[in-house]
Short mmCIF file of C-alpha atoms and ligand atoms in Angstrom, two decimals:
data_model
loop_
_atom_site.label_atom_id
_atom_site.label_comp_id
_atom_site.label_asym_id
_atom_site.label_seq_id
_atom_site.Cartn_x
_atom_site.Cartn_y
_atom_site.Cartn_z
CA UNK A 28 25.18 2.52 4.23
CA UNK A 29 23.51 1.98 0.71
CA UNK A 30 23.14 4.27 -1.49
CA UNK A 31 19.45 5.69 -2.82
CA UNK A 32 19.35 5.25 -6.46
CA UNK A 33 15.37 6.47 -6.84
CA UNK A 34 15.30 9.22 -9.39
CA UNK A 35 12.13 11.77 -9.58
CA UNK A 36 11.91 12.73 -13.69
CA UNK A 37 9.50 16.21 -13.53
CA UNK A 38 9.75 17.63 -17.01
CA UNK A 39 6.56 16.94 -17.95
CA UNK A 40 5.18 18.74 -15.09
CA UNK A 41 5.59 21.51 -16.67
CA UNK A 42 3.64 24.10 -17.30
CA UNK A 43 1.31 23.51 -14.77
CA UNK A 44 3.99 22.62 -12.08
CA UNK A 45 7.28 24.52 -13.47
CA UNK A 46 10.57 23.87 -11.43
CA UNK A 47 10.01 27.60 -10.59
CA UNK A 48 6.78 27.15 -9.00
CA UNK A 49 7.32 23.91 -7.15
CA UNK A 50 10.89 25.75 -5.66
CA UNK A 51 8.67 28.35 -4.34
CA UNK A 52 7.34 25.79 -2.06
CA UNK A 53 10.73 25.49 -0.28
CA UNK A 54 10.49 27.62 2.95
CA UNK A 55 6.60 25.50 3.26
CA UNK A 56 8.34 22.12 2.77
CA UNK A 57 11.12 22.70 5.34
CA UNK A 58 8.52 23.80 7.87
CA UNK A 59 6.46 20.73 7.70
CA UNK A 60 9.46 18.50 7.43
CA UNK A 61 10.83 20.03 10.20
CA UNK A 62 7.68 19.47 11.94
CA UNK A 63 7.47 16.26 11.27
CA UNK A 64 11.10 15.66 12.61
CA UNK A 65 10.68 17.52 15.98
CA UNK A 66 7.22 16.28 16.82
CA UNK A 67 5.39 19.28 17.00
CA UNK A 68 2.98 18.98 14.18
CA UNK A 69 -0.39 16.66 14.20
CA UNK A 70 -0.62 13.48 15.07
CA UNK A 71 3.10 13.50 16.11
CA UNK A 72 2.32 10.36 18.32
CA UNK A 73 2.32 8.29 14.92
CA UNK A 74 5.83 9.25 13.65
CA UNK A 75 7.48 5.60 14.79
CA UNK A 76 8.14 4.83 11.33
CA UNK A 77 10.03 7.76 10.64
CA UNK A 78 13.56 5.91 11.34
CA UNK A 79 13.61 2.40 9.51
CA UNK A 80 16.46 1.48 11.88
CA UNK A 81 15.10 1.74 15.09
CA UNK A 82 11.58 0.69 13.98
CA UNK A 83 13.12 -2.71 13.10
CA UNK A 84 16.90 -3.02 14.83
CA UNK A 85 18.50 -6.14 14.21
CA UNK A 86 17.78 -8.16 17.11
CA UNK A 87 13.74 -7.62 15.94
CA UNK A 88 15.18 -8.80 12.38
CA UNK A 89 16.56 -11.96 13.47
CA UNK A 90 13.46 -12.81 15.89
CA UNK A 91 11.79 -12.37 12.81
CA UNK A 92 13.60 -14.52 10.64
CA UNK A 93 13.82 -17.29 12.92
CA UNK A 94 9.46 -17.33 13.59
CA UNK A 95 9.45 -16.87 10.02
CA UNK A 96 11.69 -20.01 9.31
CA UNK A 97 10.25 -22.11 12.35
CA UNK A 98 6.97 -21.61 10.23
CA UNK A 99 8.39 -22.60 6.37
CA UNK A 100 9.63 -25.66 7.63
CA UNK A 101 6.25 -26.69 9.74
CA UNK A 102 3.86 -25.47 6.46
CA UNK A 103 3.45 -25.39 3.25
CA UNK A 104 1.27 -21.80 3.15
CA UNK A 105 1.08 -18.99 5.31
CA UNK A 106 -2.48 -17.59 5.04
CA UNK A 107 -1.92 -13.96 6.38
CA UNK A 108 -5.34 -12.20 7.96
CA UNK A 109 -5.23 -8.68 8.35
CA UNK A 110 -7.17 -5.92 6.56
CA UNK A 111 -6.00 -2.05 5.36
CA UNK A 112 -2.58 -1.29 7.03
CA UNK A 113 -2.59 -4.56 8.87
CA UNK A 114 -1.95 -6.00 5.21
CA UNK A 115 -1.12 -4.18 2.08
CA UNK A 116 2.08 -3.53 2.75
CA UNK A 117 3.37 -7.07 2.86
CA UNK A 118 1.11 -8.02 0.09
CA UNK A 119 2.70 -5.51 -1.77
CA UNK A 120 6.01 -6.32 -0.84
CA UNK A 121 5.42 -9.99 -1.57
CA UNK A 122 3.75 -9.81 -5.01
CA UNK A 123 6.82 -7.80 -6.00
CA UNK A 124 9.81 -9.12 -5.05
CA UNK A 125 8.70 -13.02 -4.56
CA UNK A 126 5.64 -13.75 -6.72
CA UNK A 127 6.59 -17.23 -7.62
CA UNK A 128 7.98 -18.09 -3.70
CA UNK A 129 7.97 -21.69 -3.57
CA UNK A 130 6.18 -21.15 0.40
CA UNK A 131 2.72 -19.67 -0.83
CA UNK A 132 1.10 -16.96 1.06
CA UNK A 133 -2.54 -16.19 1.09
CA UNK A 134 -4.40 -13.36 2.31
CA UNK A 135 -7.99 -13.58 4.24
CA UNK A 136 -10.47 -11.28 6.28
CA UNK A 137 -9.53 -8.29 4.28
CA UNK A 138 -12.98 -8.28 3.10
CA UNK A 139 -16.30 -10.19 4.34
CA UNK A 140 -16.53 -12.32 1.15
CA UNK A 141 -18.51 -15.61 1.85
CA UNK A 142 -17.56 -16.93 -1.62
CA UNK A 143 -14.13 -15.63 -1.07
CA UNK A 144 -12.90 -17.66 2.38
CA UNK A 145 -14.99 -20.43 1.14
CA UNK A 146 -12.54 -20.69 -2.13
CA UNK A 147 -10.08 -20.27 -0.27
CA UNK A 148 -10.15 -22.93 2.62
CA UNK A 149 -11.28 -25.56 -0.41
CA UNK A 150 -7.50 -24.75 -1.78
CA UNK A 151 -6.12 -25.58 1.39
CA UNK A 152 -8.19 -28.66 1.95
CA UNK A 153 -5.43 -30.73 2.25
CA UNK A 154 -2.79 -28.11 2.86
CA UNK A 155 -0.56 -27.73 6.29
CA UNK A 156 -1.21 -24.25 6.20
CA UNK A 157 0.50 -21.38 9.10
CA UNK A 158 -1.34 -18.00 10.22
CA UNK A 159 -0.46 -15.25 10.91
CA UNK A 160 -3.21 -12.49 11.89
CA UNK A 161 -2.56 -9.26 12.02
CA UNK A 162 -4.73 -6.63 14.14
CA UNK A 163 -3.87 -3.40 16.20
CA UNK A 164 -6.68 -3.25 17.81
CA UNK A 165 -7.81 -6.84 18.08
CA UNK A 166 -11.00 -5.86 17.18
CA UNK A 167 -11.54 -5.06 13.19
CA UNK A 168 -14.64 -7.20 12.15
CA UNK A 169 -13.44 -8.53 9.14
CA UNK A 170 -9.89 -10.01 10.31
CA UNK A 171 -11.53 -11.16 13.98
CA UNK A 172 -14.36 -12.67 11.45
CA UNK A 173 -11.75 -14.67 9.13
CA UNK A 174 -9.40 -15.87 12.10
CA UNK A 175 -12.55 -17.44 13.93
CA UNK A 176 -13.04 -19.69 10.93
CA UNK A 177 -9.03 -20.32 10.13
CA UNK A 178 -8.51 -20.83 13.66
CA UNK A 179 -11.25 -23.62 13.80
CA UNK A 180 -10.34 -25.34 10.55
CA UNK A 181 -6.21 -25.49 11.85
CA UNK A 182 -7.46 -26.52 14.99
CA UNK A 183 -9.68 -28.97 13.33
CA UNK A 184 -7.03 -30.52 11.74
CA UNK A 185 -4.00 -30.65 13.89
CA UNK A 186 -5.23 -30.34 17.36
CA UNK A 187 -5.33 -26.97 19.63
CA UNK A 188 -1.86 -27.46 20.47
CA UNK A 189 -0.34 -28.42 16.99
CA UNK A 190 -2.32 -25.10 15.65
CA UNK A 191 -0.75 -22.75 18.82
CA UNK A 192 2.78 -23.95 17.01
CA UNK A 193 1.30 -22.73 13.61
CA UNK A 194 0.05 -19.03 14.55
CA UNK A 195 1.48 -15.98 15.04
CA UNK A 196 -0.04 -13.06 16.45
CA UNK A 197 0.74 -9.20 15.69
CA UNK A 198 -0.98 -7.07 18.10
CA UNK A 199 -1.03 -3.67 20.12
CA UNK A 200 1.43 -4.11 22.95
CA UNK A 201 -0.74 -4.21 26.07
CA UNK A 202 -4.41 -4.47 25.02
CA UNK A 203 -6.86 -5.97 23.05
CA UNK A 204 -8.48 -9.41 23.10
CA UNK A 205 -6.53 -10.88 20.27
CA UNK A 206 -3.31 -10.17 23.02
CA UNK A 207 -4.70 -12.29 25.20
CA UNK A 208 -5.93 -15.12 23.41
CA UNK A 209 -2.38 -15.14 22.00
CA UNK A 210 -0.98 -15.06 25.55
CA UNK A 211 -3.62 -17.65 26.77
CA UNK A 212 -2.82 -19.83 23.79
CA UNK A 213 1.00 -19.29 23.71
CA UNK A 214 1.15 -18.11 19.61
CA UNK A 215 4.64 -16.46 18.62
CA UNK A 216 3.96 -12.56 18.93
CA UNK A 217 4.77 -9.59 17.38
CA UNK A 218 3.99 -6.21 18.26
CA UNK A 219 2.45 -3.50 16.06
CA UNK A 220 4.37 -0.35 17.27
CA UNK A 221 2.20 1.67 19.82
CA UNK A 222 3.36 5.01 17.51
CA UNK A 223 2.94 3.33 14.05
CA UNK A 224 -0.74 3.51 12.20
CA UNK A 225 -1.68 0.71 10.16
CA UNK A 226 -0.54 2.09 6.55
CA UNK A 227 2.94 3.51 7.81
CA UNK A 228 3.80 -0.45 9.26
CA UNK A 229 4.63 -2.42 6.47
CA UNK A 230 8.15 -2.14 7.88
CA UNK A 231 7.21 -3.15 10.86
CA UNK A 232 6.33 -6.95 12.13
CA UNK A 233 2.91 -6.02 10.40
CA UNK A 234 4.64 -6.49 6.99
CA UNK A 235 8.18 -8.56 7.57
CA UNK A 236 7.07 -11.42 9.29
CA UNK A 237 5.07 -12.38 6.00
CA UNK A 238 7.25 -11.02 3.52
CA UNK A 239 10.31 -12.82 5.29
CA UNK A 240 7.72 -16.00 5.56
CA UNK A 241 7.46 -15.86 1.37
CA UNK A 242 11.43 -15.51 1.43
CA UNK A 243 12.24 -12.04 0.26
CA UNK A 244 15.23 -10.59 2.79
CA UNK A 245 13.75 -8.13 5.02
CA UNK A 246 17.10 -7.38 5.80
CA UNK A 247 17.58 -5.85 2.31
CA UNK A 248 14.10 -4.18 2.57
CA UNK A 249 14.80 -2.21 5.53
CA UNK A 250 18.46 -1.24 4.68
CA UNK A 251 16.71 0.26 1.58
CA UNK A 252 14.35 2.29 3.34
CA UNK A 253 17.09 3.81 5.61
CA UNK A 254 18.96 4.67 3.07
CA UNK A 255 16.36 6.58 1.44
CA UNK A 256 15.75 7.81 5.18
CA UNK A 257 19.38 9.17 5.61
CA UNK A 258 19.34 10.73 1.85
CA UNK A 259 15.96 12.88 3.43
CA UNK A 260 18.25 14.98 5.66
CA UNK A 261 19.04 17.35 2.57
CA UNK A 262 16.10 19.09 2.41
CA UNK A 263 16.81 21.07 -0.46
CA UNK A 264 13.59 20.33 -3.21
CA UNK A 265 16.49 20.50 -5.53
CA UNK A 266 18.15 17.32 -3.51
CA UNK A 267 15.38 15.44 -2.74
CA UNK A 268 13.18 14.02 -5.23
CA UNK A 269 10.73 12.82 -2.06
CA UNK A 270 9.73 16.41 -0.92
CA UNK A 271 9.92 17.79 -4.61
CA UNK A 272 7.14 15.08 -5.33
CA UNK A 273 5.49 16.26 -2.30
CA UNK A 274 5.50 19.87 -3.41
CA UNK A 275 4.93 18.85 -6.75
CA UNK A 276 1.77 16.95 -5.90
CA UNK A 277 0.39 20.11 -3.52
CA UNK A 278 1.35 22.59 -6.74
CA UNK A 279 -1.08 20.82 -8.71
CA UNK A 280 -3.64 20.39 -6.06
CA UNK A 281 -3.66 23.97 -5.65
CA UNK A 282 -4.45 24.53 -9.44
CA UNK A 283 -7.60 22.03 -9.65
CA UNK A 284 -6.27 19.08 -9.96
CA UNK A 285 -7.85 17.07 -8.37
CA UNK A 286 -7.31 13.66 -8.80
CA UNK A 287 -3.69 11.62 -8.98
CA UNK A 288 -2.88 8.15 -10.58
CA UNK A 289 -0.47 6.11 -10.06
CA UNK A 290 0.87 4.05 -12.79
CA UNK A 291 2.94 1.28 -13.66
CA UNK A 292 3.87 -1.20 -16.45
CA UNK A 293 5.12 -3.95 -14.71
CA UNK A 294 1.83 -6.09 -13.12
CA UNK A 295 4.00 -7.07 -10.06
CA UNK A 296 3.40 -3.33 -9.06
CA UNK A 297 -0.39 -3.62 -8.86
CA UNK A 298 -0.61 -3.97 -4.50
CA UNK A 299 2.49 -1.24 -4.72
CA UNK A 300 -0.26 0.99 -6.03
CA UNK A 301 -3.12 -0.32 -3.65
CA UNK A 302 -1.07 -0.31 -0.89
CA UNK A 303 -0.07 3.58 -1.97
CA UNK A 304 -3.65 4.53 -2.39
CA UNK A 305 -4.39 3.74 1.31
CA UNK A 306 -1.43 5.66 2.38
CA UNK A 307 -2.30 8.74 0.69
CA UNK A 308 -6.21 8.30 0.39
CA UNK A 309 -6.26 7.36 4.44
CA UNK A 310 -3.65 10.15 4.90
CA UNK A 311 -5.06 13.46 3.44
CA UNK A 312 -8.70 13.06 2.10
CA UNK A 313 -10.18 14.72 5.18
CA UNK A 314 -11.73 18.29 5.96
CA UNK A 315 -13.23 18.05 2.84
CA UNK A 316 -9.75 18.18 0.76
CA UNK A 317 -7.16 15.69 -0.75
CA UNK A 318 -6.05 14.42 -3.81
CA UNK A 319 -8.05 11.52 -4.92
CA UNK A 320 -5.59 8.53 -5.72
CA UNK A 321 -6.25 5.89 -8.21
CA UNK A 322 -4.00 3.80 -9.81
CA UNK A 323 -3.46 2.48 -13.39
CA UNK A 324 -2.07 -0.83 -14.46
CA UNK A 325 -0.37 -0.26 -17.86
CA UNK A 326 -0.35 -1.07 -20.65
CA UNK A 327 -3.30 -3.07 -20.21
CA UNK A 328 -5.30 -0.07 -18.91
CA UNK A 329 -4.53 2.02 -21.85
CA UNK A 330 -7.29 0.06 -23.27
CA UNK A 331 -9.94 1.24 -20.77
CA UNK A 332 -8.80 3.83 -18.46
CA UNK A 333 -6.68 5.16 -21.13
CA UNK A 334 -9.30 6.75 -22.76
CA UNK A 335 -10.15 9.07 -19.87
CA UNK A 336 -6.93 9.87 -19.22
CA UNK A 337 -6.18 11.45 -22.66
CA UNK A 338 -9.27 13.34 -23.47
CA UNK A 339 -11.84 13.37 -20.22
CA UNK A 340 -12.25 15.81 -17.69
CA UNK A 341 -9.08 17.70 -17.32
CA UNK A 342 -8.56 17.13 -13.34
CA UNK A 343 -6.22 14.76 -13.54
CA UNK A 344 -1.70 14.50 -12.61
CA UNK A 345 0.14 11.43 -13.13
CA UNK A 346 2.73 9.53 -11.32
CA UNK A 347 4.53 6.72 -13.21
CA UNK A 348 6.50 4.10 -11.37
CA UNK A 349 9.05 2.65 -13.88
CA UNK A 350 11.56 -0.26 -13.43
CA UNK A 351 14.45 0.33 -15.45
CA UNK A 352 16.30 -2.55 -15.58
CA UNK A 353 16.77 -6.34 -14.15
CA UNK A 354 13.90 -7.80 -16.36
CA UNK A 355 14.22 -11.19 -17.41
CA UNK A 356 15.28 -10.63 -21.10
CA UNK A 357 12.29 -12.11 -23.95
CA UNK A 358 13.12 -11.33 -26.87
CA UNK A 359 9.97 -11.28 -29.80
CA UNK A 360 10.68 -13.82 -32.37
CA UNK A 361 9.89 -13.43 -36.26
CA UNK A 362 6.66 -14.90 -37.43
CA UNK A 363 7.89 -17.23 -39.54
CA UNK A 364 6.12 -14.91 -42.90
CA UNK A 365 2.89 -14.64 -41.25
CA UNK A 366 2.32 -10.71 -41.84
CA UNK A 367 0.77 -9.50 -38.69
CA UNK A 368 2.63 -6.18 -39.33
CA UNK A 369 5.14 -6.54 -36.49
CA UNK A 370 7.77 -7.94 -38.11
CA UNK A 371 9.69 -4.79 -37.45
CA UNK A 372 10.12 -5.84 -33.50
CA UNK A 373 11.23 -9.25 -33.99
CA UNK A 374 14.44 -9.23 -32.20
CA UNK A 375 13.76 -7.00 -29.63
CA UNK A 376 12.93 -7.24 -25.96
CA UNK A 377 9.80 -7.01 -24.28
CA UNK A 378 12.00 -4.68 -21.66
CA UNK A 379 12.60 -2.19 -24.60
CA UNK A 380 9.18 -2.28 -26.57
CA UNK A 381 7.34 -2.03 -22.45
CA UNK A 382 9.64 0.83 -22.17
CA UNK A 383 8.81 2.51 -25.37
CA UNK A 384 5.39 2.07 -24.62
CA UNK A 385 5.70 4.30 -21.37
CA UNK A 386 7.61 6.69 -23.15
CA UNK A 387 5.24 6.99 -25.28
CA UNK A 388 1.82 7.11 -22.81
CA UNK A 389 4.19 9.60 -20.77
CA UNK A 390 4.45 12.03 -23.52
CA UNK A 391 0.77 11.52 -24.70
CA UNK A 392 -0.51 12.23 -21.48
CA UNK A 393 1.48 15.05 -21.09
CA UNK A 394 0.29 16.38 -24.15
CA UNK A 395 -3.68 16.02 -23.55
CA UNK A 396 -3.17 17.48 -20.47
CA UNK A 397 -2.27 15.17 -17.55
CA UNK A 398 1.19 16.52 -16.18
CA UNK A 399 3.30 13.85 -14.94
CA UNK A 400 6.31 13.23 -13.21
CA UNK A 401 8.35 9.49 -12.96
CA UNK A 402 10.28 8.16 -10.10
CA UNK A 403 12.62 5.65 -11.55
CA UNK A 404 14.21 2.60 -9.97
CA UNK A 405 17.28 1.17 -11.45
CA UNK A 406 15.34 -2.22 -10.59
CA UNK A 407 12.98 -3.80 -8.57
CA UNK A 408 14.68 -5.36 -5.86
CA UNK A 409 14.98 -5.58 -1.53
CA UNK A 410 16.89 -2.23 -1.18
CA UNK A 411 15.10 -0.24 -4.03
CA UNK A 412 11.73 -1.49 -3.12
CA UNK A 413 12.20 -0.82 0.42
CA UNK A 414 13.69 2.65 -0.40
CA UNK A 415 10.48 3.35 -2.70
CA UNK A 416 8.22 2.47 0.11
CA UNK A 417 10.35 4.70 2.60
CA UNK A 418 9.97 7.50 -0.21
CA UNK A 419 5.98 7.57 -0.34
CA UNK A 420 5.34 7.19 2.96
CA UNK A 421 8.06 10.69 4.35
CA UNK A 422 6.08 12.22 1.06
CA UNK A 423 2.93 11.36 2.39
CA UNK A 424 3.35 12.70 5.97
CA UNK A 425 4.97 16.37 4.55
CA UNK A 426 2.47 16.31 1.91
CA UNK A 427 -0.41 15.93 4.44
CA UNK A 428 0.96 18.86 6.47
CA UNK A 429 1.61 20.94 3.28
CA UNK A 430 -2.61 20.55 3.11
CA UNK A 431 -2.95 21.84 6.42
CA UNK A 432 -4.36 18.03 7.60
CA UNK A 433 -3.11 15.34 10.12
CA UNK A 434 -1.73 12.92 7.88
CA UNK A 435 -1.66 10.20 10.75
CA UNK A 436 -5.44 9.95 11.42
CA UNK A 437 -8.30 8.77 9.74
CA UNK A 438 -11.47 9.49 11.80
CA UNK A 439 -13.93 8.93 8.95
CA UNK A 440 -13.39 5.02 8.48
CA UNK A 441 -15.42 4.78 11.95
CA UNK A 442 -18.73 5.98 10.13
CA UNK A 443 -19.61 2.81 8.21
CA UNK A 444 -18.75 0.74 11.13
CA UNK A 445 -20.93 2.71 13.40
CA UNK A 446 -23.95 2.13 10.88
CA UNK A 447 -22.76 -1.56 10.40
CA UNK A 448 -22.71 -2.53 14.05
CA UNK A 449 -26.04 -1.11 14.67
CA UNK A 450 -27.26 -2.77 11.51
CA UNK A 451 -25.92 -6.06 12.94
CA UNK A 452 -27.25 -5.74 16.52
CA UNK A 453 -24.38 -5.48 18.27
CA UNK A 454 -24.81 -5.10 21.99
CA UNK A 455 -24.45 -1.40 23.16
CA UNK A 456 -26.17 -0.28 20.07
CA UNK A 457 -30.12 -1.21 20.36
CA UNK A 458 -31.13 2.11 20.62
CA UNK A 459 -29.10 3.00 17.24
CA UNK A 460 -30.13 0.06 15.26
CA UNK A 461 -33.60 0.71 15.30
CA UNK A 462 -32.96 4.16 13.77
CA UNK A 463 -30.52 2.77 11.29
CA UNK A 464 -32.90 -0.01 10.30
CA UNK A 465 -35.31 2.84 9.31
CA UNK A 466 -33.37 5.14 7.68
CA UNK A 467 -31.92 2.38 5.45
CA UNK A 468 -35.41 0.56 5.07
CA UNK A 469 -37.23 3.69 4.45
CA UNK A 470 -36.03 5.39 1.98
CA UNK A 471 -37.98 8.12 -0.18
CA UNK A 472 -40.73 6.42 -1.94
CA UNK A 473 -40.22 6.50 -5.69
CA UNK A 474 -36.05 5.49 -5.35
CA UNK A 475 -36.33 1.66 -6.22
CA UNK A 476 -37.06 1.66 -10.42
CA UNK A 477 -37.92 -1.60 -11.43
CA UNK A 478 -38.27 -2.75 -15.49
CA UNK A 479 -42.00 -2.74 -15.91
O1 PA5 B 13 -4.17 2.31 8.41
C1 PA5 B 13 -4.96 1.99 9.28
O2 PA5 B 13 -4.86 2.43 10.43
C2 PA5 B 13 -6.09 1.02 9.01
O3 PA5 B 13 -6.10 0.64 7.68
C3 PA5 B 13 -5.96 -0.21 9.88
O4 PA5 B 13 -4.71 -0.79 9.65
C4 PA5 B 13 -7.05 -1.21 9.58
O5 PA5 B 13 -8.31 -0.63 9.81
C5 PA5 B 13 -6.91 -2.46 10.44
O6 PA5 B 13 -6.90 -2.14 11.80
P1 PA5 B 13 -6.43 -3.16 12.89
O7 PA5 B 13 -4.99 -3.43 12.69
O8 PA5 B 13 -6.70 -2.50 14.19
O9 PA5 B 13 -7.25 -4.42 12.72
#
């Protein structure tokens, strides 16, 4: 079994979140874990991911690898259609560990973008491209949107047949439309887990089949992840840097702050964060409570967002995600007399000056008040990735009971789609788009300003 080398670094939580005031959320923490393990606390039904192992065993693995391979050699791209859980995760995954991958992978109908898909299928005008779309229920607008018009242009160019040998389908186990077109058709399929939600799947089919598709071993990924798994038995705060960061996280929240970022220095880690914002945004903003998670992409945002950070409103913690080592070694050359005033860093490493530079944004943080805390991975590969994912997502689920919330629903993304259907005449809503129509065509006189 590997070992989990992620390390949580919490001095500068203090004051605010003191070692002695996070401990005190012990006897809490064990309850909810516990809770989580036996099943009895909300939204229990969702808890598949809970053992990497059995979510993908090794026969699933190697049915994985060999769809994946079948559809390298046939393609040159895989353009993967999915939105919100049915995506970030491998997009993560893939812009981290394989962002040069030879076997390009592309990502459509996470958003409704006209200008977007066009771009997009004019890059892979001449392109022998795969797909692989990704949908629990079969029936997210955006992704069934996207597929239509992927599906038509494969189809288009290598026959109905020839593009049935080029999809693969991940979908709900028994139900849904996309199931049965896929059946009808004869795509490869996948299942999305019948007790996994969309932002707890990346580790499912939902996220390997791409990630193995762009060449990163899933293998790896997963061992990773149940190794951090197996090190979440202890459940000592003092053992495991997962529920300490949950406590840690809930200590703060209780004391007004109210908003968390997530930051990096390494831009491969941007869809880590994006992917983590849906997890925790998705899993606890409900009920009217939740940390607000944003994300920060240093150093270059110390020259917008930085600002804020140091000196605006004081609501804000700070979790920093920092790759210690593996970096491909640049080192700054001299400047041949030119005096730029950096002469004194000529010779050294981009790894070491990056690294001073957190150290640095840590400590100033810390000291304008933004406590922070840093979970450190010896580097950023498979089994420290996968364990890192493994770690956010068991955080996630006790943090969301330490709140008192289900972490495993999200009941208020239906709203806007309620509004949008009627807005778009779907049939079954007549009598609510003619309401909807008025309330967004009528507003309050006096709203619209326009320069005179
Ligand atoms: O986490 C979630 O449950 C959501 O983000 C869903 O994954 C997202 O809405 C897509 O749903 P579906 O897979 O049904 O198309």
């Amino acid at each position: 079994m590997a070992q989990t080398n992620l390390r949580l670094d919490a001095r500068y939580l203090e004051p605010e979140a003191s070692r002695e005031e996070v401990l005190k959320w012990q006897e809490d923490v064990t309850l909810a874990d516990e809770r989580l393990l036996s099943g009895k606390g909300r939204g229990a039904a969702f808890r598949g991911w809970l053992d990497p192992c059995a979510l993908a065993p090794d026969s699933l693995l190697d049915e994985i690898c060999e769809a994946a391979d079948a559809l390298r050699s046939n393609s040159g791209a895989l353009v993967v259609i999915g939105i919100g859980g049915s995506y970030l995760g491998a997009r993560a995954v893939i812009e981290a560990l394989a962002p040069d991958s030879a076997q390009r992978v592309y990502f459509a109908g996470n958003s409704i973008s006209g200008d977007y898909h066009a771009r997009l299928l004019a890059k892979l005008q001449s392109e022998r491209f795969a797909l692989n779309v990704i949908s629990k229920s079969g029936t997210t607008t955006e992704p069934a949107i996207a597929f239509r018009i992927f599906r038509q242009r494969l189809e288009a160019s290598v026959g109905r047949e020839g593009a049935a040998k080029l999809i693969a389908a991940t979908t709900d186990a028994n139900r849904g439309a996309l199931l049965k077109l896929a059946r009808d058709e004869g795509y490869r399929r996948f299942v999305v887990p019948d007790d996994v939600g969309g932002r707890f799947s990346v580790l499912s089919p939902v996220g390997l089949l791409p990630i193995a598709y762009a060449g990163v071993d899933i293998r790896a990924l997963v061992r990773g992840a149940a190794a951090c798994a197996a090190a979440c038995a202890n459940r000592s705060l003092d053992a495991n840097p997962a529920l300490y960061y949950a406590a840690a996280r809930n200590t703060l929240y209780s004391r007004g702050f109210t908003v968390e970022m997530l930051a990096h220095f390494e831009p491969r880690l941007a869809f880590v964060a994006e992917w983590w914002k849906q997890l925790f945004g998705e899993s606890e903003g409900k009920e009217g409570k939740g940390l607000f998670p944003a994300s920060l992409n240093l150093t270059a945002d110390l020259h917008s967002m930085g600002q804020y950070a140091q000196q605006g409103r004081r609501m804000l913690m700070e979790t920093f995600v920092v790759v210690e080592g593996g970096e491909e070694g640049i080192t700054i050359p001299a400047n041949g007399g030119l005096r730029d005033g950096l002469e004194y860093l000529a010779g050294r490493t981009l790894a070491s000056v990056n690294h001073e530079a957190y150290r640095a944004t840590a400590l100033a943080h810390r000291e304008g008040g933004v406590p922070n805390m840093t979970i450190r991975l010896p580097r950023l590969d498979e089994e420290n990735l996968g364990a890192l994912l493994y770690f956010f997502e068991r955080a996630c689920a006790v943090s969301g009971y330490l709140l008192r919330v289900n972490p495993f629903n999200q009941p208020g993304v239906e709203a806007y789609k309620k509004h949008m259907f009627a807005l778009l005449g779907r049939p079954g809503h007549e009598e609510q788009t003619q309401a909807i129509r008025e309330k967004v065509e009528d507003g309050p006189s006096g709203c619209e300003i326009t320069f005179a």
